[in-house]
Amino acid sequence: MAMVITETCINCGNCEPTCPNQAIAASDNLYVIHHERCTECAGAFDSPQCVDACPVSDCILVDPAHTEPREVLMARYQTLHA
């Protein structure tokens, strides 16, 4: 699965530097997570660092449109950091 930033984003930018895969970028009114780079921090951390850094509750959620097993996320992480 990938994470998604909801419209409750306050555009603080706390999430971007915490992403080990550089999957987060600034957009017009909020930050966005590029699902093809997101591994939910599998391979790097035990939990998504963007969620931990976000000051807004329930702003960053699991994206139901991009569900993938942990093995796929781990393989993606390995590919991104090869």
PDB file of N, CA and C in Angstrom:
ATOM      1  N   MET A   1       0.835  -1.173   0.000  1.00  0.00           N
ATOM      2  CA  MET A   1       0.000   0.000   0.000  1.00  0.00           C
ATOM      3  C   MET A   1       0.875   1.229   0.000  1.00  0.00           C
ATOM      4  N   ALA A   2       0.317   2.266  -0.441  1.00  0.00           N
ATOM      5  CA  ALA A   2       0.986   3.565  -0.379  1.00  0.00           C
ATOM      6  C   ALA A   2       0.171   4.462   0.537  1.00  0.00           C
ATOM      7  N   MET A   3       0.779   5.510   0.965  1.00  0.00           N
ATOM      8  CA  MET A   3       0.097   6.479   1.804  1.00  0.00           C
ATOM      9  C   MET A   3      -0.459   7.586   0.899  1.00  0.00           C
ATOM     10  N   VAL A   4      -1.426   8.326   1.424  1.00  0.00           N
ATOM     11  CA  VAL A   4      -2.003   9.457   0.707  1.00  0.00           C
ATOM     12  C   VAL A   4      -2.207  10.588   1.711  1.00  0.00           C
ATOM     13  N   ILE A   5      -1.970  11.807   1.254  1.00  0.00           N
ATOM     14  CA  ILE A   5      -2.174  12.987   2.087  1.00  0.00           C
ATOM     15  C   ILE A   5      -3.539  13.567   1.746  1.00  0.00           C
ATOM     16  N   THR A   6      -4.360  13.751   2.760  1.00  0.00           N
ATOM     17  CA  THR A   6      -5.721  14.230   2.541  1.00  0.00           C
ATOM     18  C   THR A   6      -5.773  15.756   2.458  1.00  0.00           C
ATOM     19  N   GLU A   7      -6.953  16.267   2.189  1.00  0.00           N
ATOM     20  CA  GLU A   7      -7.141  17.712   2.059  1.00  0.00           C
ATOM     21  C   GLU A   7      -7.023  18.462   3.378  1.00  0.00           C
ATOM     22  N   THR A   8      -6.866  17.737   4.478  1.00  0.00           N
ATOM     23  CA  THR A   8      -6.672  18.406   5.763  1.00  0.00           C
ATOM     24  C   THR A   8      -5.227  18.873   5.946  1.00  0.00           C
ATOM     25  N   CYS A   9      -4.386  18.608   4.967  1.00  0.00           N
ATOM     26  CA  CYS A   9      -2.987  19.025   4.995  1.00  0.00           C
ATOM     27  C   CYS A   9      -2.893  20.538   5.173  1.00  0.00           C
ATOM     28  N   ILE A  10      -2.032  20.967   6.101  1.00  0.00           N
ATOM     29  CA  ILE A  10      -1.849  22.396   6.350  1.00  0.00           C
ATOM     30  C   ILE A  10      -0.595  22.927   5.649  1.00  0.00           C
ATOM     31  N   ASN A  11       0.011  22.094   4.825  1.00  0.00           N
ATOM     32  CA  ASN A  11       1.153  22.498   4.010  1.00  0.00           C
ATOM     33  C   ASN A  11       2.356  22.896   4.867  1.00  0.00           C
ATOM     34  N   CYS A  12       2.569  22.208   5.981  1.00  0.00           N
ATOM     35  CA  CYS A  12       3.660  22.555   6.893  1.00  0.00           C
ATOM     36  C   CYS A  12       5.012  22.056   6.395  1.00  0.00           C
ATOM     37  N   GLY A  13       5.004  20.970   5.624  1.00  0.00           N
ATOM     38  CA  GLY A  13       6.248  20.439   5.090  1.00  0.00           C
ATOM     39  C   GLY A  13       6.994  19.490   6.000  1.00  0.00           C
ATOM     40  N   ASN A  14       6.449  19.148   7.150  1.00  0.00           N
ATOM     41  CA  ASN A  14       7.138  18.241   8.076  1.00  0.00           C
ATOM     42  C   ASN A  14       7.369  16.854   7.476  1.00  0.00           C
ATOM     43  N   CYS A  15       6.485  16.430   6.621  1.00  0.00           N
ATOM     44  CA  CYS A  15       6.539  15.069   6.088  1.00  0.00           C
ATOM     45  C   CYS A  15       7.641  14.867   5.045  1.00  0.00           C
ATOM     46  N   GLU A  16       7.874  15.846   4.231  1.00  0.00           N
ATOM     47  CA  GLU A  16       8.788  15.679   3.090  1.00  0.00           C
ATOM     48  C   GLU A  16      10.184  15.204   3.478  1.00  0.00           C
ATOM     49  N   PRO A  17      10.865  15.841   4.423  1.00  0.00           N
ATOM     50  CA  PRO A  17      12.223  15.392   4.733  1.00  0.00           C
ATOM     51  C   PRO A  17      12.299  14.056   5.483  1.00  0.00           C
ATOM     52  N   THR A  18      11.177  13.577   5.997  1.00  0.00           N
ATOM     53  CA  THR A  18      11.199  12.321   6.742  1.00  0.00           C
ATOM     54  C   THR A  18      11.096  11.093   5.843  1.00  0.00           C
ATOM     55  N   CYS A  19      10.713  11.276   4.592  1.00  0.00           N
ATOM     56  CA  CYS A  19      10.498  10.148   3.682  1.00  0.00           C
ATOM     57  C   CYS A  19      11.831   9.582   3.189  1.00  0.00           C
ATOM     58  N   PRO A  20      12.118   8.310   3.481  1.00  0.00           N
ATOM     59  CA  PRO A  20      13.381   7.721   3.047  1.00  0.00           C
ATOM     60  C   PRO A  20      13.436   7.443   1.542  1.00  0.00           C
ATOM     61  N   ASN A  21      12.288   7.561   0.867  1.00  0.00           N
ATOM     62  CA  ASN A  21      12.220   7.254  -0.557  1.00  0.00           C
ATOM     63  C   ASN A  21      11.993   8.476  -1.433  1.00  0.00           C
ATOM     64  N   GLN A  22      12.007   9.637  -0.843  1.00  0.00           N
ATOM     65  CA  GLN A  22      11.756  10.889  -1.570  1.00  0.00           C
ATOM     66  C   GLN A  22      10.452  10.791  -2.379  1.00  0.00           C
ATOM     67  N   ALA A  23       9.420  10.264  -1.730  1.00  0.00           N
ATOM     68  CA  ALA A  23       8.124  10.077  -2.378  1.00  0.00           C
ATOM     69  C   ALA A  23       7.178  11.256  -2.174  1.00  0.00           C
ATOM     70  N   ILE A  24       7.559  12.204  -1.333  1.00  0.00           N
ATOM     71  CA  ILE A  24       6.677  13.311  -0.983  1.00  0.00           C
ATOM     72  C   ILE A  24       7.183  14.594  -1.625  1.00  0.00           C
ATOM     73  N   ALA A  25       6.243  15.354  -2.213  1.00  0.00           N
ATOM     74  CA  ALA A  25       6.598  16.612  -2.864  1.00  0.00           C
ATOM     75  C   ALA A  25       5.513  17.649  -2.622  1.00  0.00           C
ATOM     76  N   ALA A  26       5.918  18.900  -2.683  1.00  0.00           N
ATOM     77  CA  ALA A  26       4.967  20.000  -2.530  1.00  0.00           C
ATOM     78  C   ALA A  26       4.112  20.115  -3.782  1.00  0.00           C
ATOM     79  N   SER A  27       2.850  20.413  -3.563  1.00  0.00           N
ATOM     80  CA  SER A  27       1.904  20.678  -4.646  1.00  0.00           C
ATOM     81  C   SER A  27       1.370  22.084  -4.420  1.00  0.00           C
ATOM     82  N   ASP A  28       0.306  22.447  -5.091  1.00  0.00           N
ATOM     83  CA  ASP A  28      -0.229  23.799  -4.952  1.00  0.00           C
ATOM     84  C   ASP A  28      -0.664  24.123  -3.531  1.00  0.00           C
ATOM     85  N   ASN A  29      -1.563  23.325  -2.964  1.00  0.00           N
ATOM     86  CA  ASN A  29      -2.128  23.630  -1.656  1.00  0.00           C
ATOM     87  C   ASN A  29      -1.758  22.647  -0.565  1.00  0.00           C
ATOM     88  N   LEU A  30      -1.152  21.533  -0.947  1.00  0.00           N
ATOM     89  CA  LEU A  30      -0.800  20.514   0.021  1.00  0.00           C
ATOM     90  C   LEU A  30       0.326  19.668  -0.534  1.00  0.00           C
ATOM     91  N   TYR A  31       0.830  18.799   0.286  1.00  0.00           N
ATOM     92  CA  TYR A  31       1.878  17.887  -0.160  1.00  0.00           C
ATOM     93  C   TYR A  31       1.231  16.631  -0.744  1.00  0.00           C
ATOM     94  N   VAL A  32       1.936  15.981  -1.650  1.00  0.00           N
ATOM     95  CA  VAL A  32       1.431  14.759  -2.278  1.00  0.00           C
ATOM     96  C   VAL A  32       2.469  13.651  -2.124  1.00  0.00           C
ATOM     97  N   ILE A  33       1.979  12.423  -2.104  1.00  0.00           N
ATOM     98  CA  ILE A  33       2.847  11.250  -2.030  1.00  0.00           C
ATOM     99  C   ILE A  33       2.751  10.510  -3.360  1.00  0.00           C
ATOM    100  N   HIS A  34       3.883  10.303  -3.999  1.00  0.00           N
ATOM    101  CA  HIS A  34       3.929   9.568  -5.267  1.00  0.00           C
ATOM    102  C   HIS A  34       3.939   8.074  -4.943  1.00  0.00           C
ATOM    103  N   HIS A  35       2.825   7.431  -5.229  1.00  0.00           N
ATOM    104  CA  HIS A  35       2.625   6.036  -4.816  1.00  0.00           C
ATOM    105  C   HIS A  35       3.667   5.090  -5.382  1.00  0.00           C
ATOM    106  N   GLU A  36       4.246   5.398  -6.525  1.00  0.00           N
ATOM    107  CA  GLU A  36       5.240   4.506  -7.115  1.00  0.00           C
ATOM    108  C   GLU A  36       6.571   4.524  -6.360  1.00  0.00           C
ATOM    109  N   ARG A  37       6.740   5.462  -5.438  1.00  0.00           N
ATOM    110  CA  ARG A  37       7.952   5.529  -4.614  1.00  0.00           C
ATOM    111  C   ARG A  37       7.671   5.210  -3.139  1.00  0.00           C
ATOM    112  N   CYS A  38       6.399   5.203  -2.751  1.00  0.00           N
ATOM    113  CA  CYS A  38       6.042   4.996  -1.347  1.00  0.00           C
ATOM    114  C   CYS A  38       6.095   3.515  -0.986  1.00  0.00           C
ATOM    115  N   THR A  39       6.752   3.238   0.129  1.00  0.00           N
ATOM    116  CA  THR A  39       6.812   1.864   0.655  1.00  0.00           C
ATOM    117  C   THR A  39       6.263   1.795   2.063  1.00  0.00           C
ATOM    118  N   GLU A  40       5.571   2.853   2.503  1.00  0.00           N
ATOM    119  CA  GLU A  40       5.107   2.968   3.888  1.00  0.00           C
ATOM    120  C   GLU A  40       6.288   2.821   4.848  1.00  0.00           C
ATOM    121  N   CYS A  41       7.464   3.152   4.374  1.00  0.00           N
ATOM    122  CA  CYS A  41       8.733   3.083   5.115  1.00  0.00           C
ATOM    123  C   CYS A  41       9.200   1.657   5.365  1.00  0.00           C
ATOM    124  N   ALA A  42       8.553   0.668   4.733  1.00  0.00           N
ATOM    125  CA  ALA A  42       9.034  -0.714   4.826  1.00  0.00           C
ATOM    126  C   ALA A  42      10.462  -0.757   4.304  1.00  0.00           C
ATOM    127  N   GLY A  43      11.323  -1.408   5.040  1.00  0.00           N
ATOM    128  CA  GLY A  43      12.725  -1.497   4.669  1.00  0.00           C
ATOM    129  C   GLY A  43      13.585  -0.470   5.376  1.00  0.00           C
ATOM    130  N   ALA A  44      12.965   0.582   5.871  1.00  0.00           N
ATOM    131  CA  ALA A  44      13.723   1.641   6.541  1.00  0.00           C
ATOM    132  C   ALA A  44      13.289   1.836   7.993  1.00  0.00           C
ATOM    133  N   PHE A  45      11.982   1.806   8.238  1.00  0.00           N
ATOM    134  CA  PHE A  45      11.433   2.061   9.573  1.00  0.00           C
ATOM    135  C   PHE A  45      10.269   1.115   9.850  1.00  0.00           C
ATOM    136  N   ASP A  46       9.861   1.052  11.093  1.00  0.00           N
ATOM    137  CA  ASP A  46       8.744   0.189  11.478  1.00  0.00           C
ATOM    138  C   ASP A  46       7.384   0.793  11.177  1.00  0.00           C
ATOM    139  N   SER A  47       7.340   2.118  10.997  1.00  0.00           N
ATOM    140  CA  SER A  47       6.073   2.795  10.716  1.00  0.00           C
ATOM    141  C   SER A  47       6.326   3.943   9.747  1.00  0.00           C
ATOM    142  N   PRO A  48       5.290   4.391   9.044  1.00  0.00           N
ATOM    143  CA  PRO A  48       5.454   5.513   8.112  1.00  0.00           C
ATOM    144  C   PRO A  48       5.896   6.787   8.844  1.00  0.00           C
ATOM    145  N   GLN A  49       7.040   7.282   8.479  1.00  0.00           N
ATOM    146  CA  GLN A  49       7.608   8.449   9.145  1.00  0.00           C
ATOM    147  C   GLN A  49       6.824   9.719   8.854  1.00  0.00           C
ATOM    148  N   CYS A  50       6.183   9.787   7.714  1.00  0.00           N
ATOM    149  CA  CYS A  50       5.381  10.968   7.376  1.00  0.00           C
ATOM    150  C   CYS A  50       4.223  11.123   8.355  1.00  0.00           C
ATOM    151  N   VAL A  51       3.606  10.011   8.722  1.00  0.00           N
ATOM    152  CA  VAL A  51       2.499  10.035   9.678  1.00  0.00           C
ATOM    153  C   VAL A  51       3.003  10.510  11.041  1.00  0.00           C
ATOM    154  N   ASP A  52       4.158   9.998  11.445  1.00  0.00           N
ATOM    155  CA  ASP A  52       4.723  10.386  12.741  1.00  0.00           C
ATOM    156  C   ASP A  52       5.072  11.877  12.779  1.00  0.00           C
ATOM    157  N   ALA A  53       5.491  12.445  11.661  1.00  0.00           N
ATOM    158  CA  ALA A  53       5.912  13.850  11.606  1.00  0.00           C
ATOM    159  C   ALA A  53       4.756  14.827  11.416  1.00  0.00           C
ATOM    160  N   CYS A  54       3.616  14.330  10.978  1.00  0.00           N
ATOM    161  CA  CYS A  54       2.479  15.200  10.662  1.00  0.00           C
ATOM    162  C   CYS A  54       1.780  15.691  11.930  1.00  0.00           C
ATOM    163  N   PRO A  55       1.568  17.018  12.056  1.00  0.00           N
ATOM    164  CA  PRO A  55       0.886  17.551  13.229  1.00  0.00           C
ATOM    165  C   PRO A  55      -0.646  17.445  13.155  1.00  0.00           C
ATOM    166  N   VAL A  56      -1.180  17.027  12.010  1.00  0.00           N
ATOM    167  CA  VAL A  56      -2.627  16.943  11.823  1.00  0.00           C
ATOM    168  C   VAL A  56      -3.069  15.484  11.911  1.00  0.00           C
ATOM    169  N   SER A  57      -3.958  15.187  12.840  1.00  0.00           N
ATOM    170  CA  SER A  57      -4.461  13.820  12.988  1.00  0.00           C
ATOM    171  C   SER A  57      -5.208  13.374  11.747  1.00  0.00           C
ATOM    172  N   ASP A  58      -4.957  12.148  11.331  1.00  0.00           N
ATOM    173  CA  ASP A  58      -5.632  11.528  10.187  1.00  0.00           C
ATOM    174  C   ASP A  58      -5.463  12.292   8.888  1.00  0.00           C
ATOM    175  N   CYS A  59      -4.366  13.006   8.740  1.00  0.00           N
ATOM    176  CA  CYS A  59      -4.078  13.713   7.500  1.00  0.00           C
ATOM    177  C   CYS A  59      -3.432  12.792   6.475  1.00  0.00           C
ATOM    178  N   ILE A  60      -2.591  11.878   6.945  1.00  0.00           N
ATOM    179  CA  ILE A  60      -1.905  10.942   6.060  1.00  0.00           C
ATOM    180  C   ILE A  60      -2.412   9.548   6.383  1.00  0.00           C
ATOM    181  N   LEU A  61      -3.032   8.935   5.374  1.00  0.00           N
ATOM    182  CA  LEU A  61      -3.693   7.646   5.550  1.00  0.00           C
ATOM    183  C   LEU A  61      -3.186   6.639   4.526  1.00  0.00           C
ATOM    184  N   VAL A  62      -3.480   5.379   4.765  1.00  0.00           N
ATOM    185  CA  VAL A  62      -3.215   4.353   3.766  1.00  0.00           C
ATOM    186  C   VAL A  62      -4.134   4.603   2.584  1.00  0.00           C
ATOM    187  N   ASP A  63      -3.567   4.575   1.391  1.00  0.00           N
ATOM    188  CA  ASP A  63      -4.318   4.832   0.164  1.00  0.00           C
ATOM    189  C   ASP A  63      -4.966   3.533  -0.322  1.00  0.00           C
ATOM    190  N   PRO A  64      -6.286   3.420  -0.226  1.00  0.00           N
ATOM    191  CA  PRO A  64      -6.946   2.177  -0.654  1.00  0.00           C
ATOM    192  C   PRO A  64      -6.839   1.932  -2.161  1.00  0.00           C
ATOM    193  N   ALA A  65      -6.498   2.947  -2.927  1.00  0.00           N
ATOM    194  CA  ALA A  65      -6.354   2.786  -4.374  1.00  0.00           C
ATOM    195  C   ALA A  65      -5.031   2.127  -4.751  1.00  0.00           C
ATOM    196  N   HIS A  66      -4.118   2.036  -3.797  1.00  0.00           N
ATOM    197  CA  HIS A  66      -2.800   1.460  -4.085  1.00  0.00           C
ATOM    198  C   HIS A  66      -2.403   0.480  -2.985  1.00  0.00           C
ATOM    199  N   THR A  67      -3.069  -0.652  -2.973  1.00  0.00           N
ATOM    200  CA  THR A  67      -2.780  -1.667  -1.964  1.00  0.00           C
ATOM    201  C   THR A  67      -1.782  -2.681  -2.518  1.00  0.00           C
ATOM    202  N   GLU A  68      -0.754  -2.947  -1.724  1.00  0.00           N
ATOM    203  CA  GLU A  68       0.278  -3.905  -2.117  1.00  0.00           C
ATOM    204  C   GLU A  68       0.751  -4.655  -0.876  1.00  0.00           C
ATOM    205  N   PRO A  69       1.110  -5.914  -1.035  1.00  0.00           N
ATOM    206  CA  PRO A  69       1.616  -6.667   0.112  1.00  0.00           C
ATOM    207  C   PRO A  69       2.982  -6.134   0.552  1.00  0.00           C
ATOM    208  N   ARG A  70       3.319  -6.400   1.793  1.00  0.00           N
ATOM    209  CA  ARG A  70       4.586  -5.928   2.370  1.00  0.00           C
ATOM    210  C   ARG A  70       5.793  -6.405   1.557  1.00  0.00           C
ATOM    211  N   GLU A  71       5.730  -7.585   0.994  1.00  0.00           N
ATOM    212  CA  GLU A  71       6.837  -8.098   0.185  1.00  0.00           C
ATOM    213  C   GLU A  71       7.097  -7.207  -1.023  1.00  0.00           C
ATOM    214  N   VAL A  72       6.037  -6.700  -1.637  1.00  0.00           N
ATOM    215  CA  VAL A  72       6.180  -5.800  -2.790  1.00  0.00           C
ATOM    216  C   VAL A  72       6.785  -4.471  -2.345  1.00  0.00           C
ATOM    217  N   LEU A  73       6.346  -3.991  -1.187  1.00  0.00           N
ATOM    218  CA  LEU A  73       6.889  -2.741  -0.657  1.00  0.00           C
ATOM    219  C   LEU A  73       8.375  -2.890  -0.340  1.00  0.00           C
ATOM    220  N   MET A  74       8.758  -4.014   0.239  1.00  0.00           N
ATOM    221  CA  MET A  74      10.163  -4.264   0.553  1.00  0.00           C
ATOM    222  C   MET A  74      11.001  -4.345  -0.730  1.00  0.00           C
ATOM    223  N   ALA A  75      10.477  -5.004  -1.744  1.00  0.00           N
ATOM    224  CA  ALA A  75      11.194  -5.105  -3.027  1.00  0.00           C
ATOM    225  C   ALA A  75      11.339  -3.723  -3.654  1.00  0.00           C
ATOM    226  N   ARG A  76      10.312  -2.908  -3.561  1.00  0.00           N
ATOM    227  CA  ARG A  76      10.388  -1.542  -4.088  1.00  0.00           C
ATOM    228  C   ARG A  76      11.462  -0.755  -3.353  1.00  0.00           C
ATOM    229  N   TYR A  77      11.493  -0.883  -2.034  1.00  0.00           N
ATOM    230  CA  TYR A  77      12.501  -0.184  -1.247  1.00  0.00           C
ATOM    231  C   TYR A  77      13.908  -0.611  -1.708  1.00  0.00           C
ATOM    232  N   GLN A  78      14.105  -1.907  -1.873  1.00  0.00           N
ATOM    233  CA  GLN A  78      15.409  -2.406  -2.320  1.00  0.00           C
ATOM    234  C   GLN A  78      15.775  -1.854  -3.693  1.00  0.00           C
ATOM    235  N   THR A  79      14.824  -1.783  -4.603  1.00  0.00           N
ATOM    236  CA  THR A  79      15.063  -1.234  -5.926  1.00  0.00           C
ATOM    237  C   THR A  79      15.416   0.253  -5.877  1.00  0.00           C
ATOM    238  N   LEU A  80      14.686   0.996  -5.055  1.00  0.00           N
ATOM    239  CA  LEU A  80      14.935   2.434  -4.950  1.00  0.00           C
ATOM    240  C   LEU A  80      16.290   2.750  -4.328  1.00  0.00           C
ATOM    241  N   HIS A  81      16.807   1.833  -3.515  1.00  0.00           N
ATOM    242  CA  HIS A  81      18.055   2.100  -2.797  1.00  0.00           C
ATOM    243  C   HIS A  81      19.202   1.189  -3.239  1.00  0.00           C
ATOM    244  N   ALA A  82      19.058   0.617  -4.407  1.00  0.00           N
ATOM    245  CA  ALA A  82      20.113  -0.267  -4.930  1.00  0.00           C
ATOM    246  C   ALA A  82      21.319   0.532  -5.404  1.00  0.00           C
TER     247      ALA A  82
END
